[in-house]
């Protein structure tokens, strides 16, 4: 068994869609990044890659590569899953936390879990997604950006 931890952060900006866990969430701002900037999926991918000893998403999908510009993070997750299968690994479970002052995310969490599960080929019951505010503290509390942490457990096939 292998354990991995992932963390990601993106700045909020006008004129961008807010995509979290592959869900398009209505909000006045979206996350800035080279891809769709899905901070949740990025943290999950970093956890998976780290547990497998395969580096991180910056190594796997550099933001200097135009091939990844605007790409869906769920598509990148599919590529990470291919790497895990090649390494003889599968996902046992994932636990993730999104840090965001606004918008309220609870209505979207089940769809996020289902999206992640579908792309990782596991049941949604093996994925937990939580959202929390930071009580107005720090950059997430000031609504300047969002962050996410993820922990995963991988098993050998």
JSON list of C-alpha atoms in Angstrom, two decimals:
[
{"chain": "A", "resi": 1, "resn": "UNK", "atom": "CA", "xyz": [0.00, 0.00, 0.00]},
{"chain": "A", "resi": 2, "resn": "UNK", "atom": "CA", "xyz": [1.09, 3.55, -0.71]},
{"chain": "A", "resi": 3, "resn": "UNK", "atom": "CA", "xyz": [-0.16, 6.81, 0.79]},
{"chain": "A", "resi": 4, "resn": "UNK", "atom": "CA", "xyz": [-0.02, 10.16, -1.01]},
{"chain": "A", "resi": 5, "resn": "UNK", "atom": "CA", "xyz": [-0.83, 13.75, -0.13]},
{"chain": "A", "resi": 6, "resn": "UNK", "atom": "CA", "xyz": [-1.63, 16.50, -2.62]},
{"chain": "A", "resi": 7, "resn": "UNK", "atom": "CA", "xyz": [-2.13, 20.24, -2.31]},
{"chain": "A", "resi": 8, "resn": "UNK", "atom": "CA", "xyz": [-3.07, 22.86, -4.87]},
{"chain": "A", "resi": 9, "resn": "UNK", "atom": "CA", "xyz": [-4.03, 26.52, -4.88]},
{"chain": "A", "resi": 10, "resn": "UNK", "atom": "CA", "xyz": [-5.35, 28.88, -7.55]},
{"chain": "A", "resi": 11, "resn": "UNK", "atom": "CA", "xyz": [-6.25, 32.54, -7.62]},
{"chain": "A", "resi": 12, "resn": "UNK", "atom": "CA", "xyz": [-9.87, 33.62, -8.22]},
{"chain": "A", "resi": 13, "resn": "UNK", "atom": "CA", "xyz": [-10.37, 35.91, -11.19]},
{"chain": "A", "resi": 14, "resn": "UNK", "atom": "CA", "xyz": [-13.25, 37.50, -13.11]},
{"chain": "A", "resi": 15, "resn": "UNK", "atom": "CA", "xyz": [-14.03, 36.07, -16.53]},
{"chain": "A", "resi": 16, "resn": "UNK", "atom": "CA", "xyz": [-13.22, 32.44, -15.67]},
{"chain": "A", "resi": 17, "resn": "UNK", "atom": "CA", "xyz": [-15.52, 29.48, -15.02]},
{"chain": "A", "resi": 18, "resn": "UNK", "atom": "CA", "xyz": [-15.40, 27.91, -11.58]},
{"chain": "A", "resi": 19, "resn": "UNK", "atom": "CA", "xyz": [-14.81, 24.19, -12.07]},
{"chain": "A", "resi": 20, "resn": "UNK", "atom": "CA", "xyz": [-14.38, 21.97, -9.00]},
{"chain": "A", "resi": 21, "resn": "UNK", "atom": "CA", "xyz": [-14.33, 18.20, -9.22]},
{"chain": "A", "resi": 22, "resn": "UNK", "atom": "CA", "xyz": [-15.39, 18.55, -12.84]},
{"chain": "A", "resi": 23, "resn": "UNK", "atom": "CA", "xyz": [-18.55, 20.43, -11.83]},
{"chain": "A", "resi": 24, "resn": "UNK", "atom": "CA", "xyz": [-19.27, 23.84, -13.37]},
{"chain": "A", "resi": 25, "resn": "UNK", "atom": "CA", "xyz": [-20.36, 25.91, -10.36]},
{"chain": "A", "resi": 26, "resn": "UNK", "atom": "CA", "xyz": [-22.22, 29.19, -10.89]},
{"chain": "A", "resi": 27, "resn": "UNK", "atom": "CA", "xyz": [-20.13, 31.97, -9.33]},
{"chain": "A", "resi": 28, "resn": "UNK", "atom": "CA", "xyz": [-18.94, 35.46, -10.17]},
{"chain": "A", "resi": 29, "resn": "UNK", "atom": "CA", "xyz": [-15.31, 34.34, -10.49]},
{"chain": "A", "resi": 30, "resn": "UNK", "atom": "CA", "xyz": [-13.36, 31.30, -11.55]},
{"chain": "A", "resi": 31, "resn": "UNK", "atom": "CA", "xyz": [-9.93, 29.90, -10.86]},
{"chain": "A", "resi": 32, "resn": "UNK", "atom": "CA", "xyz": [-6.94, 31.11, -12.86]},
{"chain": "A", "resi": 33, "resn": "UNK", "atom": "CA", "xyz": [-4.65, 28.51, -14.38]},
{"chain": "A", "resi": 34, "resn": "UNK", "atom": "CA", "xyz": [-3.19, 27.00, -17.53]},
{"chain": "A", "resi": 35, "resn": "UNK", "atom": "CA", "xyz": [-5.82, 24.24, -17.59]},
{"chain": "A", "resi": 36, "resn": "UNK", "atom": "CA", "xyz": [-9.37, 24.63, -16.26]},
{"chain": "A", "resi": 37, "resn": "UNK", "atom": "CA", "xyz": [-7.66, 25.22, -12.86]},
{"chain": "A", "resi": 38, "resn": "UNK", "atom": "CA", "xyz": [-9.78, 22.63, -11.03]},
{"chain": "A", "resi": 39, "resn": "UNK", "atom": "CA", "xyz": [-8.02, 22.90, -7.67]},
{"chain": "A", "resi": 40, "resn": "UNK", "atom": "CA", "xyz": [-9.73, 19.78, -6.29]},
{"chain": "A", "resi": 41, "resn": "UNK", "atom": "CA", "xyz": [-8.75, 17.49, -9.15]},
{"chain": "A", "resi": 42, "resn": "UNK", "atom": "CA", "xyz": [-5.22, 18.95, -9.14]},
{"chain": "A", "resi": 43, "resn": "UNK", "atom": "CA", "xyz": [-4.79, 18.11, -5.44]},
{"chain": "A", "resi": 44, "resn": "UNK", "atom": "CA", "xyz": [-6.12, 14.59, -6.05]},
{"chain": "A", "resi": 45, "resn": "UNK", "atom": "CA", "xyz": [-3.74, 14.08, -8.99]},
{"chain": "A", "resi": 46, "resn": "UNK", "atom": "CA", "xyz": [-0.80, 15.28, -6.90]},
{"chain": "A", "resi": 47, "resn": "UNK", "atom": "CA", "xyz": [-1.73, 12.80, -4.15]},
{"chain": "A", "resi": 48, "resn": "UNK", "atom": "CA", "xyz": [-1.99, 9.95, -6.66]},
{"chain": "A", "resi": 49, "resn": "UNK", "atom": "CA", "xyz": [1.26, 10.79, -8.43]},
{"chain": "A", "resi": 50, "resn": "UNK", "atom": "CA", "xyz": [3.07, 11.24, -5.12]},
{"chain": "A", "resi": 51, "resn": "UNK", "atom": "CA", "xyz": [1.87, 7.92, -3.74]},
{"chain": "A", "resi": 52, "resn": "UNK", "atom": "CA", "xyz": [3.06, 6.21, -6.92]},
{"chain": "A", "resi": 53, "resn": "UNK", "atom": "CA", "xyz": [6.45, 7.95, -6.78]},
{"chain": "A", "resi": 54, "resn": "UNK", "atom": "CA", "xyz": [5.75, 9.65, -10.12]},
{"chain": "A", "resi": 55, "resn": "UNK", "atom": "CA", "xyz": [6.44, 13.26, -9.17]},
{"chain": "A", "resi": 56, "resn": "UNK", "atom": "CA", "xyz": [3.67, 15.82, -9.37]},
{"chain": "A", "resi": 57, "resn": "UNK", "atom": "CA", "xyz": [1.31, 17.43, -11.88]},
{"chain": "A", "resi": 58, "resn": "UNK", "atom": "CA", "xyz": [3.86, 20.12, -12.74]},
{"chain": "A", "resi": 59, "resn": "UNK", "atom": "CA", "xyz": [6.23, 17.39, -13.91]},
{"chain": "A", "resi": 60, "resn": "UNK", "atom": "CA", "xyz": [3.54, 15.33, -15.66]},
{"chain": "A", "resi": 61, "resn": "UNK", "atom": "CA", "xyz": [1.68, 18.27, -17.26]},
{"chain": "A", "resi": 62, "resn": "UNK", "atom": "CA", "xyz": [3.92, 21.37, -17.39]},
{"chain": "A", "resi": 63, "resn": "UNK", "atom": "CA", "xyz": [2.12, 24.70, -17.70]},
{"chain": "A", "resi": 64, "resn": "UNK", "atom": "CA", "xyz": [4.61, 25.63, -20.40]},
{"chain": "A", "resi": 65, "resn": "UNK", "atom": "CA", "xyz": [3.17, 22.96, -22.71]},
{"chain": "A", "resi": 66, "resn": "UNK", "atom": "CA", "xyz": [0.44, 24.38, -24.97]},
{"chain": "A", "resi": 67, "resn": "UNK", "atom": "CA", "xyz": [-1.12, 20.90, -25.23]},
{"chain": "A", "resi": 68, "resn": "UNK", "atom": "CA", "xyz": [-2.56, 21.37, -21.74]},
{"chain": "A", "resi": 69, "resn": "UNK", "atom": "CA", "xyz": [-3.86, 24.92, -22.16]},
{"chain": "A", "resi": 70, "resn": "UNK", "atom": "CA", "xyz": [-7.55, 25.02, -21.19]},
{"chain": "A", "resi": 71, "resn": "UNK", "atom": "CA", "xyz": [-7.71, 21.22, -20.86]},
{"chain": "A", "resi": 72, "resn": "UNK", "atom": "CA", "xyz": [-10.23, 19.60, -18.53]},
{"chain": "A", "resi": 73, "resn": "UNK", "atom": "CA", "xyz": [-8.55, 18.44, -15.34]},
{"chain": "A", "resi": 74, "resn": "UNK", "atom": "CA", "xyz": [-10.69, 15.29, -15.50]},
{"chain": "A", "resi": 75, "resn": "UNK", "atom": "CA", "xyz": [-8.95, 14.50, -18.80]},
{"chain": "A", "resi": 76, "resn": "UNK", "atom": "CA", "xyz": [-5.60, 14.94, -17.02]},
{"chain": "A", "resi": 77, "resn": "UNK", "atom": "CA", "xyz": [-6.87, 12.64, -14.26]},
{"chain": "A", "resi": 78, "resn": "UNK", "atom": "CA", "xyz": [-7.56, 10.00, -16.93]},
{"chain": "A", "resi": 79, "resn": "UNK", "atom": "CA", "xyz": [-3.91, 10.29, -17.99]},
{"chain": "A", "resi": 80, "resn": "UNK", "atom": "CA", "xyz": [-2.75, 9.94, -14.37]},
{"chain": "A", "resi": 81, "resn": "UNK", "atom": "CA", "xyz": [-4.89, 6.81, -14.04]},
{"chain": "A", "resi": 82, "resn": "UNK", "atom": "CA", "xyz": [-3.18, 5.36, -17.13]},
{"chain": "A", "resi": 83, "resn": "UNK", "atom": "CA", "xyz": [0.19, 5.99, -15.45]},
{"chain": "A", "resi": 84, "resn": "UNK", "atom": "CA", "xyz": [-0.99, 4.26, -12.28]},
{"chain": "A", "resi": 85, "resn": "UNK", "atom": "CA", "xyz": [-2.23, 1.22, -14.20]},
{"chain": "A", "resi": 86, "resn": "UNK", "atom": "CA", "xyz": [1.13, 1.03, -16.02]},
{"chain": "A", "resi": 87, "resn": "UNK", "atom": "CA", "xyz": [2.82, 1.09, -12.59]},
{"chain": "A", "resi": 88, "resn": "UNK", "atom": "CA", "xyz": [0.57, -1.76, -11.40]},
{"chain": "A", "resi": 89, "resn": "UNK", "atom": "CA", "xyz": [-1.40, 0.39, -8.97]},
{"chain": "A", "resi": 90, "resn": "UNK", "atom": "CA", "xyz": [-5.05, 1.12, -8.31]},
{"chain": "A", "resi": 91, "resn": "UNK", "atom": "CA", "xyz": [-6.83, 3.64, -6.10]},
{"chain": "A", "resi": 92, "resn": "UNK", "atom": "CA", "xyz": [-8.25, 2.33, -2.85]},
{"chain": "A", "resi": 93, "resn": "UNK", "atom": "CA", "xyz": [-9.67, 5.60, -1.54]},
{"chain": "A", "resi": 94, "resn": "UNK", "atom": "CA", "xyz": [-9.36, 9.39, -1.58]},
{"chain": "A", "resi": 95, "resn": "UNK", "atom": "CA", "xyz": [-10.20, 11.99, 1.06]},
{"chain": "A", "resi": 96, "resn": "UNK", "atom": "CA", "xyz": [-10.11, 15.65, -0.01]},
{"chain": "A", "resi": 97, "resn": "UNK", "atom": "CA", "xyz": [-10.88, 19.06, 1.43]},
{"chain": "A", "resi": 98, "resn": "UNK", "atom": "CA", "xyz": [-11.60, 22.26, -0.53]},
{"chain": "A", "resi": 99, "resn": "UNK", "atom": "CA", "xyz": [-10.83, 25.55, 1.23]},
{"chain": "A", "resi": 100, "resn": "UNK", "atom": "CA", "xyz": [-13.10, 28.33, -0.04]},
{"chain": "A", "resi": 101, "resn": "UNK", "atom": "CA", "xyz": [-14.98, 31.15, 1.65]},
{"chain": "A", "resi": 102, "resn": "UNK", "atom": "CA", "xyz": [-17.59, 31.30, -1.13]},
{"chain": "A", "resi": 103, "resn": "UNK", "atom": "CA", "xyz": [-19.59, 29.95, -2.89]},
{"chain": "A", "resi": 104, "resn": "UNK", "atom": "CA", "xyz": [-21.33, 27.36, -0.76]},
{"chain": "A", "resi": 105, "resn": "UNK", "atom": "CA", "xyz": [-20.18, 24.02, -2.18]},
{"chain": "A", "resi": 106, "resn": "UNK", "atom": "CA", "xyz": [-22.30, 21.44, -0.35]},
{"chain": "A", "resi": 107, "resn": "UNK", "atom": "CA", "xyz": [-24.92, 21.23, -3.16]},
{"chain": "A", "resi": 108, "resn": "UNK", "atom": "CA", "xyz": [-22.18, 20.11, -5.59]},
{"chain": "A", "resi": 109, "resn": "UNK", "atom": "CA", "xyz": [-20.13, 17.70, -3.51]},
{"chain": "A", "resi": 110, "resn": "UNK", "atom": "CA", "xyz": [-21.98, 14.51, -4.48]},
{"chain": "A", "resi": 111, "resn": "UNK", "atom": "CA", "xyz": [-21.48, 15.26, -8.19]},
{"chain": "A", "resi": 112, "resn": "UNK", "atom": "CA", "xyz": [-17.78, 15.94, -7.52]},
{"chain": "A", "resi": 113, "resn": "UNK", "atom": "CA", "xyz": [-17.48, 12.56, -5.79]},
{"chain": "A", "resi": 114, "resn": "UNK", "atom": "CA", "xyz": [-19.25, 10.83, -8.68]},
{"chain": "A", "resi": 115, "resn": "UNK", "atom": "CA", "xyz": [-17.03, 12.53, -11.28]},
{"chain": "A", "resi": 116, "resn": "UNK", "atom": "CA", "xyz": [-13.85, 11.57, -9.44]},
{"chain": "A", "resi": 117, "resn": "UNK", "atom": "CA", "xyz": [-15.06, 8.01, -8.91]},
{"chain": "A", "resi": 118, "resn": "UNK", "atom": "CA", "xyz": [-15.95, 7.56, -12.56]},
{"chain": "A", "resi": 119, "resn": "UNK", "atom": "CA", "xyz": [-12.53, 8.76, -13.72]},
{"chain": "A", "resi": 120, "resn": "UNK", "atom": "CA", "xyz": [-10.69, 6.67, -11.10]},
{"chain": "A", "resi": 121, "resn": "UNK", "atom": "CA", "xyz": [-12.81, 3.57, -11.77]},
{"chain": "A", "resi": 122, "resn": "UNK", "atom": "CA", "xyz": [-13.86, 3.14, -8.13]},
{"chain": "A", "resi": 123, "resn": "UNK", "atom": "CA", "xyz": [-17.14, 3.58, -6.30]},
{"chain": "A", "resi": 124, "resn": "UNK", "atom": "CA", "xyz": [-18.15, 7.02, -5.06]},
{"chain": "A", "resi": 125, "resn": "UNK", "atom": "CA", "xyz": [-18.24, 5.47, -1.58]},
{"chain": "A", "resi": 126, "resn": "UNK", "atom": "CA", "xyz": [-14.44, 5.33, -1.70]},
{"chain": "A", "resi": 127, "resn": "UNK", "atom": "CA", "xyz": [-14.18, 9.08, -2.24]},
{"chain": "A", "resi": 128, "resn": "UNK", "atom": "CA", "xyz": [-14.84, 11.75, 0.34]},
{"chain": "A", "resi": 129, "resn": "UNK", "atom": "CA", "xyz": [-14.93, 15.45, -0.51]},
{"chain": "A", "resi": 130, "resn": "UNK", "atom": "CA", "xyz": [-15.38, 18.13, 2.12]},
{"chain": "A", "resi": 131, "resn": "UNK", "atom": "CA", "xyz": [-15.52, 21.91, 1.88]},
{"chain": "A", "resi": 132, "resn": "UNK", "atom": "CA", "xyz": [-14.62, 24.39, 4.57]},
{"chain": "A", "resi": 133, "resn": "UNK", "atom": "CA", "xyz": [-14.12, 28.09, 4.99]},
{"chain": "A", "resi": 134, "resn": "UNK", "atom": "CA", "xyz": [-11.19, 29.57, 6.84]},
{"chain": "A", "resi": 135, "resn": "UNK", "atom": "CA", "xyz": [-13.44, 31.88, 8.84]},
{"chain": "A", "resi": 136, "resn": "UNK", "atom": "CA", "xyz": [-12.38, 34.89, 6.76]},
{"chain": "A", "resi": 137, "resn": "UNK", "atom": "CA", "xyz": [-8.67, 34.29, 7.36]},
{"chain": "A", "resi": 138, "resn": "UNK", "atom": "CA", "xyz": [-5.90, 34.13, 4.77]},
{"chain": "A", "resi": 139, "resn": "UNK", "atom": "CA", "xyz": [-6.22, 34.34, 1.00]},
{"chain": "A", "resi": 140, "resn": "UNK", "atom": "CA", "xyz": [-9.11, 31.87, 0.86]},
{"chain": "A", "resi": 141, "resn": "UNK", "atom": "CA", "xyz": [-10.96, 33.72, 3.59]},
{"chain": "A", "resi": 142, "resn": "UNK", "atom": "CA", "xyz": [-10.44, 36.99, 1.75]},
{"chain": "A", "resi": 143, "resn": "UNK", "atom": "CA", "xyz": [-11.92, 35.34, -1.39]},
{"chain": "A", "resi": 144, "resn": "UNK", "atom": "CA", "xyz": [-8.70, 35.83, -3.34]},
{"chain": "A", "resi": 145, "resn": "UNK", "atom": "CA", "xyz": [-8.33, 32.15, -4.17]},
{"chain": "A", "resi": 146, "resn": "UNK", "atom": "CA", "xyz": [-9.14, 28.56, -3.34]},
{"chain": "A", "resi": 147, "resn": "UNK", "atom": "CA", "xyz": [-7.04, 25.64, -2.17]},
{"chain": "A", "resi": 148, "resn": "UNK", "atom": "CA", "xyz": [-7.50, 21.91, -1.80]},
{"chain": "A", "resi": 149, "resn": "UNK", "atom": "CA", "xyz": [-5.80, 19.07, 0.07]},
{"chain": "A", "resi": 150, "resn": "UNK", "atom": "CA", "xyz": [-6.14, 15.41, -0.84]},
{"chain": "A", "resi": 151, "resn": "UNK", "atom": "CA", "xyz": [-4.92, 12.16, 0.66]},
{"chain": "A", "resi": 152, "resn": "UNK", "atom": "CA", "xyz": [-5.06, 8.83, -1.15]},
{"chain": "A", "resi": 153, "resn": "UNK", "atom": "CA", "xyz": [-4.29, 5.20, -0.61]},
{"chain": "A", "resi": 154, "resn": "UNK", "atom": "CA", "xyz": [-3.04, 3.11, -3.53]},
{"chain": "A", "resi": 155, "resn": "UNK", "atom": "CA", "xyz": [-2.87, -0.68, -3.72]},
{"chain": "A", "resi": 156, "resn": "UNK", "atom": "CA", "xyz": [-0.95, -2.96, -6.02]},
{"chain": "A", "resi": 157, "resn": "UNK", "atom": "CA", "xyz": [-3.01, -4.66, -8.72]}
]
